[in-house]
Amino acid sequence: MPTTVAERLSAAGTANALDLRGVTRMFGALAALVDITLSVRPGERRAVLGSNGAGKTTLFNCITGDFPPTSGIIRFFGEDVTSFPPHERIRRGLRRTYQISALFTGLAVIDNVYLACRGVSRGRFSLIRPRRDDGLMQSALDLVDAVHLTDVKDRLVSELSYGQQRQLEVALALAGAPRFILFDEPAAGLSPTERRELVEILTSLPKHIGYIIIEHDMDVALRVVESVTMMHNGRIFKEGRPEEIESDPEVQELYLGGAHGGGHG
Amino acid sequence: MAVIDARDTIEPRPVATQPLSVLGRVHPAAWLLAVFLLFLPAFASNFVLTQLFGWAMILGMVALSLMFLAGYGGMVSLVQLTVAACAGYMVAIFGTSAVDAISLKWAWWVAVPIAIVIAVIFGTISGALSVRTEGIYTIMITLAIASGFYYFTLQNYTIFNGFSGFNAVNAPVVFGVNWRDPIPFYYLCLFWAAASFLAVVYVSRSPFGLALQGTRDNARRMEALGFNVTAHRIAAYAFASLIAAIAGVLLVWQQIQISPGTAGVGPVVDILVIAVVGGIGRPIGPFIGAFIYVVLRTFAVDVLEGLGLDGKRFQLLIGLGFLVIVLFSPDGVLGLWSRFKDRVLNSNSLRPGGGSA
């Protein structure tokens, strides 16, 4: 396991952004993930598709460490992070958003983003209030601007509309210097205009930042990725380029077909 | 800025367009209160200075340390008065008291810092034991530590002198001033109460304080932003314990004695009552609660006896008051006040925007 900075850097030069080897996650007797092996290159953008209960969000929870995998190995830029707590993975450049917004409702919008910036830098325990020209406060303001929330930056999060909360959710994942981001249904519940803005934000991310996106809306998902992984019943079922997946008869049968109309949560 | 959340925890930053947002700056009422408190010794009796205001400010500080943990951190700790009592005992043990066999009679400037450091360590360890639990379990663990401390001090005679504890624990004479004389003692309490209050207000907007509020709102997301939530919560206990420890030193000087009953289970729960009655969402709440509590404890006996009832029933009055507050205003007296203010303002003028219910 690389421990020094030099080792980590040299590993980062050659390694995949994300390497999963035989990752399995059990909930009691239920296998939510079965022997997942997956590699994502640095800067690669990938969609994970699959019906409800396919294990997509569980996959994210294993990668971030919210739930540790029952067995298997997870490497992040070459470093074995399988036993790391979530905050240690985040400090190494991993980020995520949540399917159901996980925000700090008792704090103002700007404070939410400021916390996200502070979480991946020094001074997390500082008792000194940030000054107006504080560097992190500036980056927080820039991020708020990037997701079009400047007008409401001093409002409490509990006062925001649903769409604004989803935008804030994305902003929290962009704080600091992300190297790889996991987006969990960022477009869920957004209006068509808000979806267009989201696609714009995703496509305008710097090229070195890779991501995995879980998204049911094909218009969003297939426009912002270069590769697709299909999941079914906790297993990887198919991998390929968006066009291949879209035209694959098996995939259409399983996922894009009629059985899907019931709505998703 | 209508009340949206029952846990009306922090004042949002001042926004120029919102007429009510002066709370972030200094309210005229705060200036009035400051002037009143500063000049109180000019016309108040010694009894009012030490037994009413002095005591209320000390209990207010202990309750403030609970408010910091519960209001900002979502952790209801019943160990805060025990931390204060720990500091009080250490002052008696390292400093002077009538118990010559135990007290080491060290100078106050050695005994007091040692007492505070030991109490902060005790409070931090208690925090470390309880931060991995949530809600009712936090209350249970901290209550267990508090009763453990009570029974230990009751039964240990070599260090804590058992049931009788320590008496004649006198405040020092510094710069020719006896700090237990009513007026110096009043100003001593006022200084430390104001300092703790301002420190909590200031820290609530620092990275540490904001992060603590983040762990209250969503601990899992805080982990996903790179924060070590457990370490943050333990640090919050350390900060709160410092306030409680200073209050404990003042408490032992105010009472001139300390015994196991100082932090028995009853008084420990009273601190929770004080914080909840005053309002656990804002730092001023615990002081309001403490003042109400002290006034009730002091005068309820006379009022009850005046009405021909048993004076020992004052606890009943406190209990009833607590019940009424919790039933009608989960955010305490402060919540009653802000709702009243909103109602008056709403009837005067329809305020534009922002008022989603």
XYZ file of C-alpha atoms in Angstrom:
622
model
C 0.000 0.000 0.000
C 1.581 3.321 -1.018
C 2.025 5.476 2.040
C 4.420 8.288 1.193
C 3.439 11.218 -0.987
C 5.961 10.161 -3.635
C 4.580 6.643 -3.787
C 1.073 7.947 -4.000
C 1.991 10.355 -6.790
C 3.778 7.715 -8.824
C 0.863 5.373 -8.367
C -1.521 8.129 -9.436
C 0.382 8.566 -12.692
C -0.319 5.072 -13.944
C -3.274 3.810 -11.963
C -6.931 3.880 -12.771
C -9.028 6.478 -11.015
C -11.085 3.684 -9.597
C -10.414 -0.034 -9.438
C -12.902 -2.421 -7.893
C -11.891 -6.065 -7.526
C -14.526 -8.621 -6.554
C -16.562 -6.197 -4.449
C -19.485 -7.893 -2.712
C -21.889 -6.351 -0.251
C -24.378 -8.381 1.758
C -27.295 -7.004 3.787
C -28.023 -10.014 5.963
C -28.779 -12.762 3.462
C -29.459 -10.299 0.645
C -26.628 -9.794 -1.823
C -26.870 -6.149 -2.894
C -23.602 -6.332 -4.851
C -22.087 -9.541 -6.192
C -18.443 -9.749 -7.238
C -18.255 -6.347 -8.933
C -15.046 -5.782 -10.888
C -14.828 -2.389 -12.489
C -12.096 -0.029 -13.699
C -12.489 3.636 -14.527
C -9.635 5.632 -16.076
C -8.743 9.106 -14.747
C -10.968 11.638 -16.463
C -13.355 8.982 -17.744
C -17.065 9.714 -17.560
C -19.355 6.778 -17.132
C -23.036 6.137 -16.557
C -24.298 3.321 -14.373
C -27.737 2.204 -15.479
C -30.076 -0.383 -14.064
C -33.531 -0.814 -12.645
C -34.440 -0.148 -9.037
C -32.653 -2.489 -6.672
C -29.910 -3.210 -9.186
C -27.331 -2.073 -6.605
C -26.288 1.246 -8.115
C -26.507 3.336 -4.950
C -24.993 0.515 -2.882
C -22.077 0.575 -5.300
C -21.622 4.284 -4.537
C -21.890 3.677 -0.804
C -19.134 1.057 -1.005
C -16.878 3.323 -3.048
C -17.248 6.248 -0.623
C -17.100 4.037 2.455
C -20.598 4.842 3.746
C -20.958 1.046 3.917
C -17.769 -0.991 3.714
C -17.920 -3.888 1.237
C -18.370 -7.368 2.717
C -15.459 -8.552 0.580
C -13.318 -7.249 -2.249
C -10.824 -4.423 -2.766
C -11.364 -0.801 -3.761
C -8.446 1.233 -5.080
C -8.633 4.986 -5.623
C -5.833 6.255 -7.916
C -3.819 3.160 -7.038
C -4.230 3.431 -3.284
C -6.105 0.687 -1.448
C -8.857 2.616 0.343
C -11.043 -0.380 1.257
C -10.638 0.117 5.005
C -10.580 3.949 4.968
C -13.392 5.916 6.636
C -15.359 8.164 4.232
C -13.613 11.408 5.225
C -10.192 9.962 4.375
C -11.394 9.042 0.866
C -12.960 12.478 0.384
C -9.693 14.176 1.381
C -7.977 12.183 -1.422
C -10.230 13.765 -4.065
C -13.310 11.538 -4.161
C -16.705 13.308 -4.081
C -20.329 12.265 -4.200
C -23.846 13.610 -4.375
C -26.883 11.951 -2.846
C -30.052 10.750 -4.528
C -32.080 12.347 -1.738
C -30.473 15.716 -1.009
C -28.239 15.506 2.057
C -27.818 19.160 2.947
C -27.460 21.182 6.154
C -30.955 22.600 6.361
C -30.276 24.761 9.430
C -27.453 26.650 7.697
C -27.350 29.247 4.927
C -26.504 28.219 1.347
C -23.097 29.893 1.465
C -22.275 28.139 4.763
C -23.120 24.760 3.222
C -20.679 25.377 0.387
C -18.106 26.899 2.741
C -18.220 23.726 4.859
C -17.660 21.649 1.734
C -14.578 23.742 0.883
C -13.343 23.617 4.482
C -13.814 19.855 4.739
C -11.055 19.164 2.236
C -8.562 21.724 3.503
C -6.783 22.602 6.724
C -8.375 24.424 9.647
C -11.461 22.272 10.038
C -11.236 22.916 13.778
C -10.466 26.629 13.498
C -12.202 28.812 16.071
C -11.496 31.974 14.077
C -14.292 33.277 11.889
C -13.456 33.536 8.185
C -12.675 37.078 7.046
C -14.313 38.631 4.011
C -11.210 38.083 1.877
C -10.790 34.487 3.077
C -9.624 32.322 0.176
C -11.996 29.466 0.943
C -14.918 31.881 1.278
C -14.023 33.189 -2.198
C -14.019 29.686 -3.679
C -17.329 29.029 -1.928
C -18.812 32.171 -3.526
C -17.488 31.095 -6.937
C -19.087 27.675 -6.553
C -22.406 29.211 -5.507
C -22.218 31.334 -8.624
C -21.381 28.327 -10.819
C -24.622 26.597 -9.810
C -26.680 29.811 -10.179
C -27.509 30.243 -6.484
C -25.894 33.646 -5.866
C -29.291 35.333 -5.403
C -30.193 33.041 -2.508
C -26.747 32.543 -0.969
C -27.750 33.920 2.448
C -31.022 32.010 2.674
C -31.411 28.950 4.877
C -31.328 25.733 2.850
C -34.747 24.789 4.248
C -36.167 27.807 2.380
C -34.860 26.723 -1.043
C -36.973 25.166 -3.768
C -36.406 21.508 -4.614
C -34.522 22.357 -7.802
C -32.257 24.786 -5.962
C -31.489 22.137 -3.350
C -30.468 19.727 -6.133
C -28.150 22.398 -7.557
C -26.629 22.951 -4.124
C -26.176 19.179 -3.809
C -24.014 19.296 -6.959
C -22.074 22.334 -5.704
C -21.060 20.507 -2.508
C -19.479 17.755 -4.614
C -17.433 20.236 -6.663
C -15.695 21.848 -3.680
C -11.939 21.689 -3.272
C -9.978 19.830 -5.915
C -12.119 16.836 -6.866
C -10.429 14.098 -8.888
C -13.416 11.827 -9.230
C -17.110 12.406 -8.538
C -20.044 10.050 -8.019
C -23.360 11.640 -9.052
C -26.415 9.801 -7.721
C -29.410 10.776 -9.900
C -28.583 14.472 -9.981
C -31.438 15.217 -12.414
C -34.186 13.506 -10.411
C -37.156 15.834 -10.092
C -35.614 18.693 -12.061
C -37.546 20.747 -14.619
C -36.447 20.598 -18.296
C -34.663 23.954 -17.936
C -32.879 22.806 -14.794
C -31.870 19.588 -16.597
C -30.284 21.623 -19.382
C -28.357 23.636 -16.788
C -27.193 20.422 -15.137
C -25.964 18.981 -18.448
C -24.117 22.251 -19.013
C -22.458 22.048 -15.588
C -21.434 18.406 -16.136
C -20.044 18.918 -19.649
C -18.116 22.025 -18.623
C -16.222 20.268 -15.805
C -12.440 20.279 -16.309
C -11.305 17.331 -18.461
C -9.205 15.697 -15.746
C -12.226 15.243 -13.468
C -13.861 11.892 -14.130
C -17.224 10.818 -12.814
C -19.775 8.059 -12.554
C -23.374 9.132 -12.907
C -26.469 7.156 -11.955
C -29.299 8.555 -14.036
C -32.638 7.265 -15.238
C -33.095 10.069 -17.758
C -31.353 8.761 -20.909
C -31.323 12.252 -22.444
C -29.158 13.438 -19.591
C -27.144 10.277 -18.992
C -26.075 9.451 -22.527
C -25.154 13.048 -23.394
C -22.612 13.465 -20.627
C -20.739 10.142 -20.651
C -18.404 8.161 -22.923
C -19.049 4.706 -21.447
C -21.933 2.872 -19.816
C -22.147 0.070 -17.260
C -25.434 -1.786 -16.995
C -26.256 -3.384 -13.656
C -28.877 -5.972 -12.838
C -29.547 -7.735 -9.522
C -26.272 -6.581 -8.000
C -24.119 -7.725 -10.923
C -22.530 -5.989 -13.886
C -24.540 -7.076 -16.850
C -23.028 -5.210 -19.768
C -20.428 -2.533 -20.481
C -19.942 -0.449 -23.612
C -20.188 2.893 -25.375
C -23.534 4.734 -25.102
C -24.607 3.923 -28.703
C -23.855 0.229 -28.226
C -25.844 0.051 -25.035
C -28.748 2.012 -26.456
C -29.098 -0.333 -29.439
C -28.458 -3.571 -27.528
C -31.603 -5.722 -27.705
C -31.005 -7.337 -24.297
C -30.658 -3.951 -22.651
C -33.796 -2.687 -24.342
C -35.669 -5.735 -23.126
C -34.450 -5.338 -19.580
C -34.322 -1.639 -18.984
C -35.502 0.626 -21.748
C -38.550 -1.530 -22.437
C -42.111 -1.186 -21.239
C -41.697 -2.630 -17.763
C -40.023 0.546 -16.650
C -43.024 2.886 -16.737
C -43.879 2.713 -13.049
C -41.681 5.594 -11.944
C -38.572 5.396 -9.872
C -37.416 6.515 -6.480
C -37.458 35.411 8.471
C -40.589 33.802 9.750
C -39.977 30.863 12.031
C -39.529 27.965 9.670
C -37.803 25.407 11.725
C -38.823 24.493 15.231
C -35.124 24.330 16.011
C -34.664 27.997 15.152
C -30.979 27.452 15.740
C -28.957 30.296 14.362
C -29.709 33.767 13.282
C -29.167 33.854 9.537
C -26.663 36.476 8.526
C -27.942 40.009 8.316
C -29.508 40.626 4.922
C -30.032 44.266 4.100
C -33.488 43.795 2.597
C -34.936 42.031 5.620
C -36.053 44.449 8.302
C -35.969 41.852 11.092
C -32.375 40.758 10.615
C -30.894 43.132 13.163
C -30.472 40.149 15.482
C -27.072 39.504 13.925
C -25.926 42.977 14.979
C -26.360 44.297 18.486
C -29.980 44.737 19.407
C -30.926 47.927 21.358
C -32.377 45.690 24.070
C -28.951 44.078 24.456
C -27.391 47.488 25.116
C -30.066 48.239 27.700
C -29.459 44.895 29.391
C -25.681 45.455 29.398
C -26.055 48.890 31.011
C -28.540 47.488 33.549
C -26.206 44.627 34.511
C -23.164 46.907 34.739
C -24.866 49.371 37.084
C -26.922 46.861 39.063
C -24.603 46.952 42.131
C -25.402 50.666 42.514
C -28.900 49.905 43.736
C -29.238 46.161 44.338
C -28.786 44.425 47.694
C -26.034 41.921 48.357
C -28.612 39.159 48.320
C -29.796 40.130 44.831
C -26.200 40.350 43.575
C -24.892 36.970 44.708
C -27.946 34.808 45.381
C -30.028 35.902 42.390
C -27.846 37.291 39.593
C -24.562 35.623 40.566
C -26.160 32.214 40.878
C -28.262 32.673 37.730
C -25.173 33.581 35.705
C -23.279 30.533 37.004
C -26.134 28.124 36.275
C -26.610 29.953 32.968
C -22.993 29.171 32.027
C -23.441 25.469 32.809
C -26.680 25.437 30.802
C -24.914 27.383 28.024
C -22.384 24.564 27.738
C -25.321 22.171 27.320
C -26.930 24.525 24.789
C -23.704 24.542 22.755
C -23.711 20.742 22.588
C -27.460 20.276 22.128
C -28.364 23.324 20.018
C -25.382 23.288 17.675
C -24.268 19.673 17.949
C -27.542 17.821 18.536
C -26.007 16.094 21.588
C -28.027 16.285 24.811
C -25.421 15.838 27.537
C -26.455 15.518 31.174
C -22.847 15.546 32.327
C -22.294 19.333 32.204
C -23.095 20.078 35.864
C -20.914 17.113 36.830
C -18.015 18.673 34.904
C -18.637 21.906 36.822
C -18.743 20.026 40.131
C -15.521 18.233 39.191
C -13.828 21.627 38.757
C -15.351 22.770 42.061
C -14.051 19.701 43.908
C -10.582 20.168 42.425
C -10.510 23.791 43.616
C -11.354 22.542 47.116
C -8.830 19.695 46.971
C -5.859 21.608 45.514
C -6.753 24.928 47.162
C -7.994 25.701 50.664
C -10.958 24.429 52.654
C -11.831 23.562 56.233
C -10.869 19.938 55.560
C -7.176 20.263 56.405
C -6.477 16.567 56.020
C -7.223 16.635 52.294
C -6.880 20.170 50.923
C -3.393 20.854 49.615
C -3.652 24.642 50.179
C -1.909 25.536 46.933
C -2.197 29.137 45.743
C -5.352 29.912 43.751
C -3.362 30.594 40.566
C -2.099 27.014 40.692
C -5.243 25.325 41.995
C -7.741 26.981 39.650
C -5.954 26.211 36.349
C -5.332 22.618 37.472
C -8.998 22.291 38.449
C -10.140 23.577 35.050
C -7.738 21.318 33.138
C -8.836 18.223 35.080
C -12.530 19.056 34.591
C -12.030 19.616 30.850
C -10.249 16.253 30.566
C -13.096 14.606 32.494
C -15.718 16.263 30.242
C -13.836 15.357 27.074
C -13.526 11.706 28.100
C -17.251 11.632 28.926
C -17.862 13.077 25.449
C -15.630 10.494 23.809
C -17.651 7.742 25.503
C -20.990 9.124 24.345
C -20.459 10.644 20.865
C -20.952 7.408 18.990
C -24.475 7.164 20.355
C -27.557 9.116 19.299
C -30.516 10.715 21.031
C -31.808 8.854 24.075
C -28.622 6.782 24.355
C -26.478 9.903 24.652
C -28.749 11.040 27.470
C -28.496 7.640 29.166
C -24.706 7.407 28.962
C -24.128 10.935 30.225
C -26.694 10.418 32.990
C -24.869 7.221 33.963
C -21.564 9.105 34.165
C -23.211 11.856 36.221
C -24.722 9.435 38.735
C -21.467 7.487 38.802
C -19.639 10.675 39.801
C -22.311 11.413 42.428
C -22.046 8.019 44.103
C -18.269 7.995 43.864
C -17.959 11.351 45.635
C -20.537 10.187 48.186
C -18.637 7.034 49.094
C -15.026 8.101 48.644
C -13.557 9.675 51.768
C -9.849 9.765 50.935
C -10.160 12.302 48.113
C -13.728 13.636 48.037
C -14.486 13.493 51.794
C -17.719 11.570 51.233
C -21.131 12.877 52.271
C -19.940 16.104 53.896
C -17.667 17.206 51.064
C -15.696 20.409 51.587
C -16.748 23.571 53.382
C -15.108 26.970 53.801
C -13.870 26.925 50.218
C -13.132 30.622 50.093
C -12.517 32.713 47.026
C -9.025 34.245 47.043
C -8.059 37.782 47.948
C -6.315 39.264 44.910
C -5.174 42.887 44.465
C -6.507 43.525 47.964
C -10.024 42.559 46.863
C -11.880 39.680 48.462
C -13.547 38.175 45.402
C -16.330 36.644 47.458
C -17.512 40.081 48.616
C -20.849 40.646 46.905
C -19.871 43.373 44.439
C -16.524 41.901 43.257
C -18.101 38.455 43.040
C -21.005 39.828 41.013
C -18.609 41.436 38.510
C -16.510 38.267 38.395
C -19.596 36.239 37.443
C -20.764 38.902 35.000
C -17.368 38.950 33.292
C -17.161 35.181 32.817
C -20.813 34.794 31.860
C -20.465 37.529 29.225
C -17.157 36.075 28.012
C -18.653 32.571 27.631
C -21.738 33.957 25.909
C -19.693 35.999 23.421
C -17.318 33.071 22.855
C -20.219 30.773 21.967
C -21.785 33.391 19.665
C -18.420 33.939 17.964
C -17.506 30.274 17.637
C -20.944 29.392 16.217
C -19.931 31.161 12.997
C -16.342 29.883 12.906
C -15.401 26.863 10.769
C -15.503 24.697 13.905
C -18.959 25.933 14.929
C -20.405 25.701 11.416
C -19.047 22.177 11.080
C -20.633 21.252 14.407
C -23.995 22.476 13.116
C -23.322 20.471 9.981
C -22.890 17.293 12.025
C -26.193 18.083 13.752
C -28.054 18.493 10.436
C -26.458 15.588 8.579
C -23.529 13.691 10.076
C -23.203 11.308 7.131
C -22.868 14.159 4.655
C -20.228 15.759 6.856
C -18.158 12.575 6.507
C -18.717 12.794 2.748
C -17.283 16.326 2.780
C -14.056 15.226 4.466
C -14.883 15.898 8.132
C -14.068 13.459 10.916
C -17.436 13.714 12.671
C -16.384 11.796 15.797
C -13.349 14.006 16.368
C -15.474 17.105 15.835
C -18.043 16.020 18.405
C -15.365 15.215 20.991
C -13.796 18.638 20.413
C -17.230 20.189 21.003
C -17.353 18.439 24.377
C -13.939 19.864 25.209
C -15.094 23.395 24.351
C -18.341 23.012 26.321
C -16.452 21.493 29.265
C -14.198 24.550 29.454
C -17.250 26.782 29.963
C -18.755 24.353 32.491
C -15.429 24.101 34.354
C -15.103 27.885 34.739
C -18.684 27.951 35.980
C -17.804 25.198 38.453
C -15.013 27.285 39.995
C -17.432 30.190 40.413
C -20.084 27.824 41.809
C -17.875 26.511 44.595
C -16.904 30.076 45.545
C -20.536 31.201 45.471
C -21.713 28.336 47.687
C -18.490 28.396 49.760
C -18.793 24.597 49.941
C -19.148 21.588 47.702
C -20.636 18.184 48.419
C -22.014 15.250 46.397
C -25.462 16.895 46.368
C -24.084 19.783 44.272
C -24.196 17.475 41.248
C -26.807 14.944 42.333
C -29.211 13.583 39.763
C -31.817 16.258 40.615
C -29.577 19.290 39.950
C -28.138 17.560 36.861
C -31.627 17.300 35.368
C -32.391 20.872 36.467
C -29.678 22.070 34.065
C -31.542 20.411 31.201
C -34.777 22.025 32.396
C -33.061 25.430 32.546
C -31.700 25.127 29.009
C -34.984 23.877 27.551
C -37.145 26.424 29.358
C -34.913 29.290 28.242
C -34.575 28.034 24.696
C -31.934 25.651 23.452
C -31.609 27.299 20.045
C -29.735 30.460 21.029
C -26.918 31.198 23.489
C -29.011 33.732 25.452
C -31.697 31.110 26.167
C -29.851 29.276 28.982
C -29.325 32.544 30.888
C -33.024 33.415 30.623
C -33.887 29.908 31.800
C -31.417 30.122 34.676
C -32.839 33.451 35.823
C -36.402 32.085 35.802
C -35.229 28.989 37.688
C -33.350 30.963 40.347
C -36.241 33.385 40.868
C -38.689 30.477 41.219
C -36.409 28.597 43.609
C -35.858 31.688 45.720
C -39.367 33.117 45.910
C -41.747 30.243 45.202
C -41.452 29.113 48.836
C -42.638 32.502 50.132
C -45.402 32.771 47.546
C -46.671 29.281 48.327
C -46.583 29.877 52.083
C -48.327 33.206 51.558
C -51.101 31.278 49.853
C -51.276 28.904 52.829
C -49.612 26.002 50.997
C -46.559 23.938 51.876
C -43.447 25.876 50.886
C -41.603 22.686 49.975
C -43.825 22.402 46.907
C -41.726 24.887 44.925
C -40.474 21.995 42.787
C -44.073 21.514 41.713
C -44.158 25.078 40.368
C -40.921 24.530 38.447
C -42.239 21.235 37.090
C -45.527 22.798 36.016
C -43.693 25.675 34.357
C -41.508 23.191 32.483
C -44.554 21.229 31.361
C -46.338 24.342 30.089
C -43.264 25.573 28.202
C -42.548 22.215 26.585
C -46.193 21.760 25.605
C -46.715 25.200 24.125
C -43.257 26.187 22.952
C -40.684 23.502 22.115
C -38.081 26.231 21.667
C -38.568 27.700 25.134
C -39.311 31.213 26.329
C -37.315 32.585 23.395
C -39.658 30.773 21.016
C -42.716 32.249 22.746
C -41.193 35.682 22.378
C -40.304 35.321 18.682
C -43.771 33.999 17.862
C -45.359 36.901 19.734
C -43.093 39.343 17.864
C -43.977 37.780 14.509
C -47.670 37.989 15.247
C -47.471 41.678 16.188
C -45.404 42.509 13.109
C -47.654 40.512 10.807
C -50.721 42.327 12.024
C -49.034 45.702 11.502
C -47.894 45.163 7.929
C -47.778 42.382 5.391
C -44.123 41.687 4.956
C -42.970 41.015 1.379
C -41.704 37.582 0.328
C -39.590 35.149 2.274
C -42.333 34.070 4.616
C -42.877 30.483 3.590
C -44.535 28.670 6.446
